[in-house]
Short mmCIF file of C-alpha atoms in Angstrom, two decimals:
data_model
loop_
_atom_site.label_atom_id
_atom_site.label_comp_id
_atom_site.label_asym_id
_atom_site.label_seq_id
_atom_site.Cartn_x
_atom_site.Cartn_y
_atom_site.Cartn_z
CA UNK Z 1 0.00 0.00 0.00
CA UNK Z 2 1.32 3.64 -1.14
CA UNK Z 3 -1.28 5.63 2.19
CA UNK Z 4 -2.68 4.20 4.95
CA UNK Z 5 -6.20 6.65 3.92
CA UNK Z 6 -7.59 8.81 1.64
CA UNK Z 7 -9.99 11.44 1.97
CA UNK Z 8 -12.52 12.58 -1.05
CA UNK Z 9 -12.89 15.95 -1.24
CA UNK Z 10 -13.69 19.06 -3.40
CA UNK Z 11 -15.79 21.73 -2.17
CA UNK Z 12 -18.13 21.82 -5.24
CA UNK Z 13 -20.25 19.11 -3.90
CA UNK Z 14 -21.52 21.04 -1.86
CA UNK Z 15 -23.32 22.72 -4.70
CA UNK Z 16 -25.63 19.61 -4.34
CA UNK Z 17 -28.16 22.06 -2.91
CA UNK Z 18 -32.13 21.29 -3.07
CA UNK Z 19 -32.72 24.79 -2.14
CA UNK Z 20 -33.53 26.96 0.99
CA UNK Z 21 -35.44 24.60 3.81
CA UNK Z 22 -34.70 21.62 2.36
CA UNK Z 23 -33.52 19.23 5.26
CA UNK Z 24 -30.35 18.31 2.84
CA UNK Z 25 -28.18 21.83 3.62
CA UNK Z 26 -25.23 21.45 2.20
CA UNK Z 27 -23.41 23.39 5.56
CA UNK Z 28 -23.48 20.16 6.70
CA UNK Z 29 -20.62 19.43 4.25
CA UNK Z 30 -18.71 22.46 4.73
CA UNK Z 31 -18.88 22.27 8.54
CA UNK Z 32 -17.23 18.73 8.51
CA UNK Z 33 -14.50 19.26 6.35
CA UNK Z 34 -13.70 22.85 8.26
CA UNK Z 35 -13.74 20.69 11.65
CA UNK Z 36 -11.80 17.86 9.87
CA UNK Z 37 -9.25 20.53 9.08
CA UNK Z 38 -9.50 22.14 12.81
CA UNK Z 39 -8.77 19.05 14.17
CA UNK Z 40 -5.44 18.61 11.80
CA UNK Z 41 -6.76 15.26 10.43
CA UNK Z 42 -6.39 16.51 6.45
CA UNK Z 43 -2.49 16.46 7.63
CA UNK Z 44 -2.65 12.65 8.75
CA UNK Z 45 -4.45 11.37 5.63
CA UNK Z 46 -4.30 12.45 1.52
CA UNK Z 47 -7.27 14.51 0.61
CA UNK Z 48 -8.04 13.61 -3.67
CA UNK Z 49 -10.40 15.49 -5.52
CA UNK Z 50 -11.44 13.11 -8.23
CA UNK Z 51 -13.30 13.98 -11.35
CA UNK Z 52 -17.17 13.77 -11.78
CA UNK Z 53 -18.67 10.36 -12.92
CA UNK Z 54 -19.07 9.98 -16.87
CA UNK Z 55 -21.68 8.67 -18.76
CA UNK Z 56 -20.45 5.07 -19.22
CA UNK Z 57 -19.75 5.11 -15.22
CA UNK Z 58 -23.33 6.38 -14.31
CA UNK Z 59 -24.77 3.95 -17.16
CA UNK Z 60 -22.78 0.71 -14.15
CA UNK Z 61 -26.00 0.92 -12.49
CA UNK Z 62 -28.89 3.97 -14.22
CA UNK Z 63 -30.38 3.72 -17.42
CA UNK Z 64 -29.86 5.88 -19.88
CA UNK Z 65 -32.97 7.60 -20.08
CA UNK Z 66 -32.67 8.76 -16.66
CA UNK Z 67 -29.62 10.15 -17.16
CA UNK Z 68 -30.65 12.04 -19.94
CA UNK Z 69 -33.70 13.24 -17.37
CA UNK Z 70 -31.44 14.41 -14.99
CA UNK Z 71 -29.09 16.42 -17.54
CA UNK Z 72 -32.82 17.93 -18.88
CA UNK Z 73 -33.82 19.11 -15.24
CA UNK Z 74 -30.22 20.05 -14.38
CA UNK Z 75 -30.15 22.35 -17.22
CA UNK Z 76 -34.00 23.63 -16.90
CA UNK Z 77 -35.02 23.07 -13.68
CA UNK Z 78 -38.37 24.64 -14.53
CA UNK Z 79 -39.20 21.40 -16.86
CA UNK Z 80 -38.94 18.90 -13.79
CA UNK Z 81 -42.30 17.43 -13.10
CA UNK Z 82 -41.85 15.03 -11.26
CA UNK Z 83 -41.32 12.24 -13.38
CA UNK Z 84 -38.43 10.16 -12.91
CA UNK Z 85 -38.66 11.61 -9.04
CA UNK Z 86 -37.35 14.94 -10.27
CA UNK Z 87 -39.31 18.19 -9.29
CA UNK Z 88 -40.80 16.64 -5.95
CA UNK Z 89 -40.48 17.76 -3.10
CA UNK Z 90 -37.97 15.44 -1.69
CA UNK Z 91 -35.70 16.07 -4.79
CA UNK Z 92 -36.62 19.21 -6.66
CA UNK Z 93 -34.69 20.25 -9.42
CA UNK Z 94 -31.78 23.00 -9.64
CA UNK Z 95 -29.49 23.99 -11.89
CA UNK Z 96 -26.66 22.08 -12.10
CA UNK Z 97 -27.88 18.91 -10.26
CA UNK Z 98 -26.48 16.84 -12.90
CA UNK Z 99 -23.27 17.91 -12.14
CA UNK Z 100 -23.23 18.07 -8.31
CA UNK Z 101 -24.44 14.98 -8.46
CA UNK Z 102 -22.55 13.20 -10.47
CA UNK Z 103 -19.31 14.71 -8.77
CA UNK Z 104 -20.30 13.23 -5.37
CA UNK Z 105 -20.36 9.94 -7.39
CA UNK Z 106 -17.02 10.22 -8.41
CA UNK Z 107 -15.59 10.85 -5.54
CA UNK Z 108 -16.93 7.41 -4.32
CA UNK Z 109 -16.31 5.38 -7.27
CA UNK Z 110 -12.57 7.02 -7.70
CA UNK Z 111 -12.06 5.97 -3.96
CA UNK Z 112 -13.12 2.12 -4.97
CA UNK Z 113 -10.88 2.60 -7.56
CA UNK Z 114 -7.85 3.47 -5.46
CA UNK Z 115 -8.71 0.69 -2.70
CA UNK Z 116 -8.76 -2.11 -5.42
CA UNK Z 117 -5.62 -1.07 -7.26
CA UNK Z 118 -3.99 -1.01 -3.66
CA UNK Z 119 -3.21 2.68 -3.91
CA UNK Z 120 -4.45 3.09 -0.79
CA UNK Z 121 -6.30 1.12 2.43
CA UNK Z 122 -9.23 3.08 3.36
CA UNK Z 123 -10.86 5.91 1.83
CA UNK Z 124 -13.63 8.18 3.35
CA UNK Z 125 -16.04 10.10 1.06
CA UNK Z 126 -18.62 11.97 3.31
CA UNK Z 127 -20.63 13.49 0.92
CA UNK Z 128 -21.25 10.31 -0.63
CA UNK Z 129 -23.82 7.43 0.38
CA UNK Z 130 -26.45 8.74 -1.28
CA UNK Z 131 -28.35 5.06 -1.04
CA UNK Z 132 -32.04 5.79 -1.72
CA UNK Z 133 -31.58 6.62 -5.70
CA UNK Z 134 -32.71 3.87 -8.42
CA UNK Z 135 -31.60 2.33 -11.40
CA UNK Z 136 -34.26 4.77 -13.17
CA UNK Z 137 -35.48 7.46 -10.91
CA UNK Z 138 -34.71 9.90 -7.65
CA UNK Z 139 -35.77 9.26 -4.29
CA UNK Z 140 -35.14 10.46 -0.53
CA UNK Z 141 -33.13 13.51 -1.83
CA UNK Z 142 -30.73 11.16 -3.95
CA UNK Z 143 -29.57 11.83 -7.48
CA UNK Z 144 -27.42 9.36 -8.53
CA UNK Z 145 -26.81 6.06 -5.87
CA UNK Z 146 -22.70 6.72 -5.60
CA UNK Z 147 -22.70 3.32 -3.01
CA UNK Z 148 -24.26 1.32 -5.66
CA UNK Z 149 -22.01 2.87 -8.28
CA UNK Z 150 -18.64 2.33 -6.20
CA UNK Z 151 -19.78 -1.17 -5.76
CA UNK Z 152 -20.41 -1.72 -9.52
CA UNK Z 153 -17.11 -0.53 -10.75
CA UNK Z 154 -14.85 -2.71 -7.83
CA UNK Z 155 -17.29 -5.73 -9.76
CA UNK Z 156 -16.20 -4.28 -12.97
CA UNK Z 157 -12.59 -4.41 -11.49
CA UNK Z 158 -12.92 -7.90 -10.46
CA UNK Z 159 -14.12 -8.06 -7.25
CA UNK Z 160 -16.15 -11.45 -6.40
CA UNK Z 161 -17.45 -10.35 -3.09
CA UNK Z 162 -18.21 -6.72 -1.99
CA UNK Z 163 -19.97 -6.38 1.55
CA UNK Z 164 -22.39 -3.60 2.14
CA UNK Z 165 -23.31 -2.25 5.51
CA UNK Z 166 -25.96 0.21 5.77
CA UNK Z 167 -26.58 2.13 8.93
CA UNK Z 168 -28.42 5.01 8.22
CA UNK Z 169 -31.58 5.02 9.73
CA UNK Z 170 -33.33 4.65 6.37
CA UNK Z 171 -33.65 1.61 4.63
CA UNK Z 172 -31.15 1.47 2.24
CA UNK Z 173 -33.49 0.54 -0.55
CA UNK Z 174 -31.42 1.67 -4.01
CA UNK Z 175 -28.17 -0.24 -3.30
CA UNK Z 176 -30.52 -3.62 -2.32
CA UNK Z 177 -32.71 -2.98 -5.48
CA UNK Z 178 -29.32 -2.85 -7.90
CA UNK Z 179 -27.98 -6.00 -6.17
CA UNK Z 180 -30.67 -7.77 -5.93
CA UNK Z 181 -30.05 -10.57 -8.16
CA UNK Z 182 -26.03 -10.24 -7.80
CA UNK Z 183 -24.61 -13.10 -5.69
CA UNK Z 184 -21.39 -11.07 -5.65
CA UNK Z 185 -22.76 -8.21 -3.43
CA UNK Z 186 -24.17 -9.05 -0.19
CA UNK Z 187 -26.04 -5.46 1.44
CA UNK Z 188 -26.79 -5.57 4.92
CA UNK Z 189 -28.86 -2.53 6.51
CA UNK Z 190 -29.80 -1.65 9.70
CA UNK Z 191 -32.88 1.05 10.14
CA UNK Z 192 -35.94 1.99 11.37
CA UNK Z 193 -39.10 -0.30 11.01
CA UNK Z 194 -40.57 0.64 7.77
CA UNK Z 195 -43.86 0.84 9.39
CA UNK Z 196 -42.75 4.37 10.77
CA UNK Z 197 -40.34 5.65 8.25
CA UNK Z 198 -39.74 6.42 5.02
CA UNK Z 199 -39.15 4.83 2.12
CA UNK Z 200 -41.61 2.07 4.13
CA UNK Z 201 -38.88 -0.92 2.64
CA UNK Z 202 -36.48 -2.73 4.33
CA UNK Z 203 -38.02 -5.85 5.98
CA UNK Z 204 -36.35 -9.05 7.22
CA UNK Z 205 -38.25 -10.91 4.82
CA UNK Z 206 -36.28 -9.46 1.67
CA UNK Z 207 -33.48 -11.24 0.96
CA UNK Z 208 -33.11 -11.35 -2.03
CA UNK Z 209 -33.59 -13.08 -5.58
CA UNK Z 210 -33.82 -16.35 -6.22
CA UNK Z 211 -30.11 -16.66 -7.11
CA UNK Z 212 -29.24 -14.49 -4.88
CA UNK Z 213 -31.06 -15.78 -1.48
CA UNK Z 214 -29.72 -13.64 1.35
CA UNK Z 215 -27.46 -11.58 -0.45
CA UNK Z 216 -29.81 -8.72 0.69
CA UNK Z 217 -30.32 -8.73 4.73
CA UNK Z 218 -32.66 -6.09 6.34
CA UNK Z 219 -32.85 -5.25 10.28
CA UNK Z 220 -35.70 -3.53 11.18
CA UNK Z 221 -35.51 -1.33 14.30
CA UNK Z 222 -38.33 -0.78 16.55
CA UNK Z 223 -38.66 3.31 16.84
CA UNK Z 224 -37.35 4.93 19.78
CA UNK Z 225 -34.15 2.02 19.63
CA UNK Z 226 -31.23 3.68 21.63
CA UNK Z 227 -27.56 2.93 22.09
CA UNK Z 228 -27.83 -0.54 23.91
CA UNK Z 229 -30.40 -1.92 21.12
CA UNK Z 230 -28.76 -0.62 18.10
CA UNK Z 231 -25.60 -1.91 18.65
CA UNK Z 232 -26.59 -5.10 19.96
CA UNK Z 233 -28.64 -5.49 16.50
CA UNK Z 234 -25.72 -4.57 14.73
CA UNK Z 235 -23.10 -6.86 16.55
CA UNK Z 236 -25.85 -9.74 16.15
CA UNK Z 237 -25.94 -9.47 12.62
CA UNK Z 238 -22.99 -8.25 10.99
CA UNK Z 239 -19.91 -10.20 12.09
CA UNK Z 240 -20.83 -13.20 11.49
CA UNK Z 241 -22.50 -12.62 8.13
CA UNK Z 242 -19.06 -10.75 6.70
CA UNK Z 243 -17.20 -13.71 8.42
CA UNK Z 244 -19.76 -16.11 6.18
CA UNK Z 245 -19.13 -14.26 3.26
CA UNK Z 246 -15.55 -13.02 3.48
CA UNK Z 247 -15.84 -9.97 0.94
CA UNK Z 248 -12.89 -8.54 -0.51
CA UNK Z 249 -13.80 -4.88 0.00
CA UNK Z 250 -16.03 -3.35 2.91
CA UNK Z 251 -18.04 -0.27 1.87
CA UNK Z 252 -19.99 1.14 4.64
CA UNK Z 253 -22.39 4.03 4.48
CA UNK Z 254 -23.09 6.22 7.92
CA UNK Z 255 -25.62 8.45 7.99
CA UNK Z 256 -25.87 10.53 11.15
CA UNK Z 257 -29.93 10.50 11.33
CA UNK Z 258 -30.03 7.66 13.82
CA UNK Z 259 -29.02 10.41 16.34
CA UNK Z 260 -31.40 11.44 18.91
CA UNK Z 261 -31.43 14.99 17.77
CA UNK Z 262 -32.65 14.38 14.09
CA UNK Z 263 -35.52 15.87 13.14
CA UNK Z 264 -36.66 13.38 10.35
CA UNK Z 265 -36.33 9.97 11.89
CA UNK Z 266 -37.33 8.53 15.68
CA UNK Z 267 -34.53 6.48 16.71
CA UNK Z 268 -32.45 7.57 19.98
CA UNK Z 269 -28.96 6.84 18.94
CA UNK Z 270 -26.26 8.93 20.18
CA UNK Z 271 -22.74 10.43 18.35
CA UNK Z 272 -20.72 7.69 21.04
CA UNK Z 273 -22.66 5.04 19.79
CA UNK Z 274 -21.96 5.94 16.00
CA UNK Z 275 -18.44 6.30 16.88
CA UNK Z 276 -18.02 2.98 18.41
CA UNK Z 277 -20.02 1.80 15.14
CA UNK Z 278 -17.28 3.42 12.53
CA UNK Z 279 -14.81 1.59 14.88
CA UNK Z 280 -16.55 -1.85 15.03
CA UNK Z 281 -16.24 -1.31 10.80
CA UNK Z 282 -12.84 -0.55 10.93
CA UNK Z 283 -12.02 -3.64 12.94
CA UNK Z 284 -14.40 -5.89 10.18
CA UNK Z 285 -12.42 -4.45 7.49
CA UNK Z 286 -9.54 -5.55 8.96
CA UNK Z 287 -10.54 -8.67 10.25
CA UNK Z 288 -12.29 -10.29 6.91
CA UNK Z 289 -11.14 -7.50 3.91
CA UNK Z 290 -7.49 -7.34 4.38
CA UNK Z 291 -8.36 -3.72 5.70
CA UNK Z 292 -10.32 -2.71 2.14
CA UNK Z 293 -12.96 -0.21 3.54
CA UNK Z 294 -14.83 2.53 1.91
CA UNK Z 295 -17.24 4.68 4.34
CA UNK Z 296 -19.60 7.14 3.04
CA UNK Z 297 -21.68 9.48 4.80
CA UNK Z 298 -25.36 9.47 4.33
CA UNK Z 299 -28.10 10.85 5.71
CA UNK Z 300 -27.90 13.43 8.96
CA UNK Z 301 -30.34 16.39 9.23
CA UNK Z 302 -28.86 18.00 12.68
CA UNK Z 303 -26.45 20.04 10.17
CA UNK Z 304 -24.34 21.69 12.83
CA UNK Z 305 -24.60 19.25 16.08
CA UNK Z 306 -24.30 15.82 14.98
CA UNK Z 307 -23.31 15.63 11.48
CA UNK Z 308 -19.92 17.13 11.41
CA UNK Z 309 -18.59 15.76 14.72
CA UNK Z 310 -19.96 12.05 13.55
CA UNK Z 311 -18.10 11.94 10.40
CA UNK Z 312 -15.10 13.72 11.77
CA UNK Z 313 -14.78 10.86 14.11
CA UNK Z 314 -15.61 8.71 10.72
CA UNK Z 315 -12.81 10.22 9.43
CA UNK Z 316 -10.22 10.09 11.88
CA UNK Z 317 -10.79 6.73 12.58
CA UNK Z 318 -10.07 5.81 9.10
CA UNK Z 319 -6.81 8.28 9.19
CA UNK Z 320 -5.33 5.80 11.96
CA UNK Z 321 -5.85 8.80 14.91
CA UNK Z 322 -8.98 8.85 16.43
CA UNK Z 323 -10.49 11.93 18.19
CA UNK Z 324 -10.66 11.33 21.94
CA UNK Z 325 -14.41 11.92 22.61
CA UNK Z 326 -14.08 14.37 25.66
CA UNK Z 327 -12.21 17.24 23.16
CA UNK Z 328 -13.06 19.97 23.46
CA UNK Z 329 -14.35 21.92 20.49
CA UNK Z 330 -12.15 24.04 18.21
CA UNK Z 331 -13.32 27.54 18.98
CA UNK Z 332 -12.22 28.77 15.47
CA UNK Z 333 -14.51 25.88 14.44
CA UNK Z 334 -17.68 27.04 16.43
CA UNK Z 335 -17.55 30.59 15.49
CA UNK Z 336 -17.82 29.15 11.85
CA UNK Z 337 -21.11 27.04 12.85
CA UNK Z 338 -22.47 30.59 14.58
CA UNK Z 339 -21.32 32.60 11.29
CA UNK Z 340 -22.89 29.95 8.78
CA UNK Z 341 -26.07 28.68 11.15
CA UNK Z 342 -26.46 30.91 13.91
CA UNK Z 343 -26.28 28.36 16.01
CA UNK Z 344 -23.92 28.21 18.86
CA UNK Z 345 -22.82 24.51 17.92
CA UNK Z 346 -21.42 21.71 20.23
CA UNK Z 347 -18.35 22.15 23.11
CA UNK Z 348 -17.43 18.57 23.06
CA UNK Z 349 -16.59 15.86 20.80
CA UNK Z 350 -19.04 13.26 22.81
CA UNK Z 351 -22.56 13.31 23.86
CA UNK Z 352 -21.22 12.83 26.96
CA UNK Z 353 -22.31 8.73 27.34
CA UNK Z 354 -19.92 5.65 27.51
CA UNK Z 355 -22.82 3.11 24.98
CA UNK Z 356 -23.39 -0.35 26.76
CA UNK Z 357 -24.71 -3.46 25.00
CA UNK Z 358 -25.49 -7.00 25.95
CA UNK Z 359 -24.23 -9.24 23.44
CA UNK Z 360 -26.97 -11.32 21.16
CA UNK Z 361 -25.53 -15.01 21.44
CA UNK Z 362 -24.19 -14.72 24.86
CA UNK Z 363 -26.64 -12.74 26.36
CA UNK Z 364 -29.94 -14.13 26.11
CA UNK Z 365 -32.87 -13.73 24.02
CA UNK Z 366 -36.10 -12.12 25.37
CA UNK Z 367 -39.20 -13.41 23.03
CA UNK Z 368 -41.17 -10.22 24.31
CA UNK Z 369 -38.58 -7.82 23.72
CA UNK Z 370 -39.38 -5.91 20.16
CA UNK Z 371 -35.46 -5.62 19.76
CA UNK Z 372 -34.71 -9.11 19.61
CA UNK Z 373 -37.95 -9.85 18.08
CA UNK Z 374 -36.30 -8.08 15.25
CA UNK Z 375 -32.98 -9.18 15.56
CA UNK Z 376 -34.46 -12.70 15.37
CA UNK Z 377 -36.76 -12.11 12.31
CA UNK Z 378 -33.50 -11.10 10.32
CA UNK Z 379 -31.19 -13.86 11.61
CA UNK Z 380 -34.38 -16.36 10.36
CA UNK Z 381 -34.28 -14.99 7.69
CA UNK Z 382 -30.79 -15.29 5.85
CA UNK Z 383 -28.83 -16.78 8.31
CA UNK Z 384 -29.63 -20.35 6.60
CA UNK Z 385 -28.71 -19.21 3.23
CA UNK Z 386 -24.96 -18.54 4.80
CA UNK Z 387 -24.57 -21.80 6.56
CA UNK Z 388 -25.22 -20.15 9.60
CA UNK Z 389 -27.77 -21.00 12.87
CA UNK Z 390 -30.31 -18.71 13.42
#
C-alpha cells in the first residue's frame, strides 16, 4: 500500500443544494471538512479530488434515459415534473444537479478505484452514500446512488465479493434494489421499522432473488431504539454474516440521522454510539477485507450538532488517529457554525455517554422484547442461506 487513507474531497459538492429549507443543507458538508481541518486530520491522511462520474460510469447501475432526465432538469429546472422523481419535493430540481451529483459519485467510485488497485487502504467520502436513488429514478433527496455505483465498478474491477453495511436510519433501498439478483454483493442494513419511516422498505423478509437468497439482509428497528439496542442489532448481525461471506472490500455508508437529535427519523442513537459503530467497521475491514474499507456518509439532518462531529470521528478513525471523545471543540470551528447557522454549535466531541450493550448469542434472548424480536426475524431470515444458525 502507497497511504494508509484517503480522503474525497472538493468543495463543489456542496453545490448539491435542493434549495432553501430543504432538510439536505449542504453546511453540513462544509462544517465537517472545516472541523476535519480544525482538528489537523487533512495532515494525517491524503485529501483527492477526483473527477465527476461519466456517462459510461453512471450507465454501471442507471439507465440511460434517466440520465438524460437528470441532464434535462439540471439544465431547466423549470421542466422537472416530477417524473423520474425529479421536481418533488424530496428532490426538486436545480441547476446544475447533474453535475453536483454526479461529482459526489465520483468521488466514491474514484475511492473504490484506489482501494482495489492497492493505492491506498481506506478511503472516506462523506458526501457520498447517497443510497435511496434507483436504477431509473430519484428518491429520498438522492440523485445518482454513488454506493451502488462504487460497488459496480470494484465488480467491474474484479471483485467477487463486496460487503455492504448500511446504517443510516433509512432503509437502504437503491443499493438492495441494484444487487438484488447479484450473488457477488451481499447489502446488509440496519434502520428503522418501515412501518414508521420512510421509504416504508427494508423488511427481514427481503433477501433477495432467487439466485441471490440472502445476499440482501434487512434489520428492522423498533422506533425509539437507543444505544444498547442498536448496537446489539448490529453486533448480532454483521460479524458473522461478513465472516460467512468473506468480501474482498467493505463499503460502509453512515448516515448521522439515527441520532437522537434528528428531526426526520425517531430512533435515539447517540454520536458515542456511532463512533463505536465506525470503529466496530474498521475492525471488520480488517478482520475479513485485508483492511479494504470505503465509508460514506449518508443521511444526517442536525447540520451543525451531529453531522460534522460524527463523520469527523468517521474520518479520523479511518486516518489511523482517532479523536478522543471528551475534546473539546475548536473555537475557530464554532464561530464558523455561529457565522454559517447561527447556532452556537457543540463544546465537546461526545454526547457525553460511555454506549453499553449485551451481546446477542451470549446474552440471552427475550421473546417479548421488540429488539430481539427483530434481531431474530433477520437472523431467520438469511442466516440459513450462509450456513449459519439462526
Amino acid at each position: 500500500m502507497s497511504g494508509r487513507a484517503q480522503l474525497m474531497w472538493d468543495e463543489a459538492v456542496t453545490g448539491y443544494n435542493f434549495g432553501p429549507g430543504h432538510p439536505m443543507d449542504p453546511v453540513r458538508l462544509s462544517l465537517t471538512m472545516r472541523l476535519v481541518e480544525a482538528f489537523g486530520l487533512d495532515r494525517a491522511l491524503r485529501t483527492v479530488a477526483a473527477p465527476a462520474a461519466g456517462e459510461s460510469t453512471l450507465r454501471l447501475v442507471h439507465r440511460p434515459d434517466y440520465i438524460s432526465a437528470v441532464r434535462r432538469a439540471s439544465a431547466d429546472p423549470r421542466s422537472a415534473d416530477g417524473s423520474y422523481g425529479l421536481g418533488t419535493p424530496d428532490d426538486p430540481a436545480f441547476a446544475g444537479m447533474h453535475e453536483a451529483a454526479a461529482l459526489i459519485a465520483g468521488q466514491s467510485v474514484a475511492a473504490a478505484e484506489a482501494i482495489w488497485r492497492g493505492e491506498v487502504l481506506h478511503a472516506v467520502n462523506f458526501a457520498g452514500g447517497l443510497h435511496h436513488a434507483m436504477p431509473g429514478g430519484a428518491s429520498g433527496f438522492c440523485v445518482y446512488n454513488d454506493p451502488a455505483l462504487a460497488i459496480a465498478r470494484l465488480l467491474e474491477l474484479g471483485a467477487e465479493r463486496v460487503a455492504y453495511v448500511d446504517v443510516d436510519v433509512h432503509h437502504g433501498d437503491g443499493v438492495q434494489a441494484a444487487f438484488w439478483e447479484d450473488p457477488r454483493v451481499l447489502t446488509v442494513s440496519l434502520h428503522e421499522h418501515p412501518r414508521t419511516l420512510f421509504p416504508q422498505t427494508g423488511w427481514p423478509e427481503e433477501t433477495g432473488a432467487a439466485d441471490a437468497e440472502g445476499g440482501a439482509v434487512n434489520v428492522a428497528l423498533p422506533a425509539g431504539t437507543g444505544d444498547a439496542g442498536w448496537l446489539r442489532a448490529f453486533h448480532a448481525v454483521v460479524p458473522e454474516l461478513l465472516a460467512a461471506f468473506r468480501p474482498q472490500v467493505l463499503v460502509t455508508q453512515h448516515g448521522a440521522d439515527t441520532h437522537f437529535e434528528d428531526p426526520l427519523a425517531h430512533l435515539a442513537v447517540s454520536l458515542d454510539a456511532q463512533r463505536l459503530v465506525a470503529e466496530a467497521c474498521h475492525a471488520l475491514a480488517h478482520e475479513h477485507a485485508e483492511g479494504r474499507w470505503l465509508a460514506l456518509g449518508g443521511g444526517g439532518y442536525a447540520v451543525a450538532d451531529v453531522v460534522p462531529r460524527s463523520w469527523t470521528h468517521l474520518v479520523a478513525i479511518a486516518a489511523g488517529q482517532p479523536v478522543e471523545p471528551g475534546s473539546p471543540m475548536p473555537e475557530e470551528w464554532r464561530s464558523e457554525v455561529y457565522r454559517r447557522t447561527r447556532e452556537l454549535g457543540p463544546l465537546r466531541m461526545t454526547d457525553g455517554v460511555e454506549p453499553e450493550w449485551r451481546d446477542f448469542s451470549s446474552g440471552g434472548y427475550d421473546p417479548a422484547d421488540r429488539l430481539d424480536q427483530a434481531i431474530l426475524a433477520t437472523r431467520r431470515s438469511v442466516f440459513p442461506a450462509h450456513g449459519l444458525l439462526p
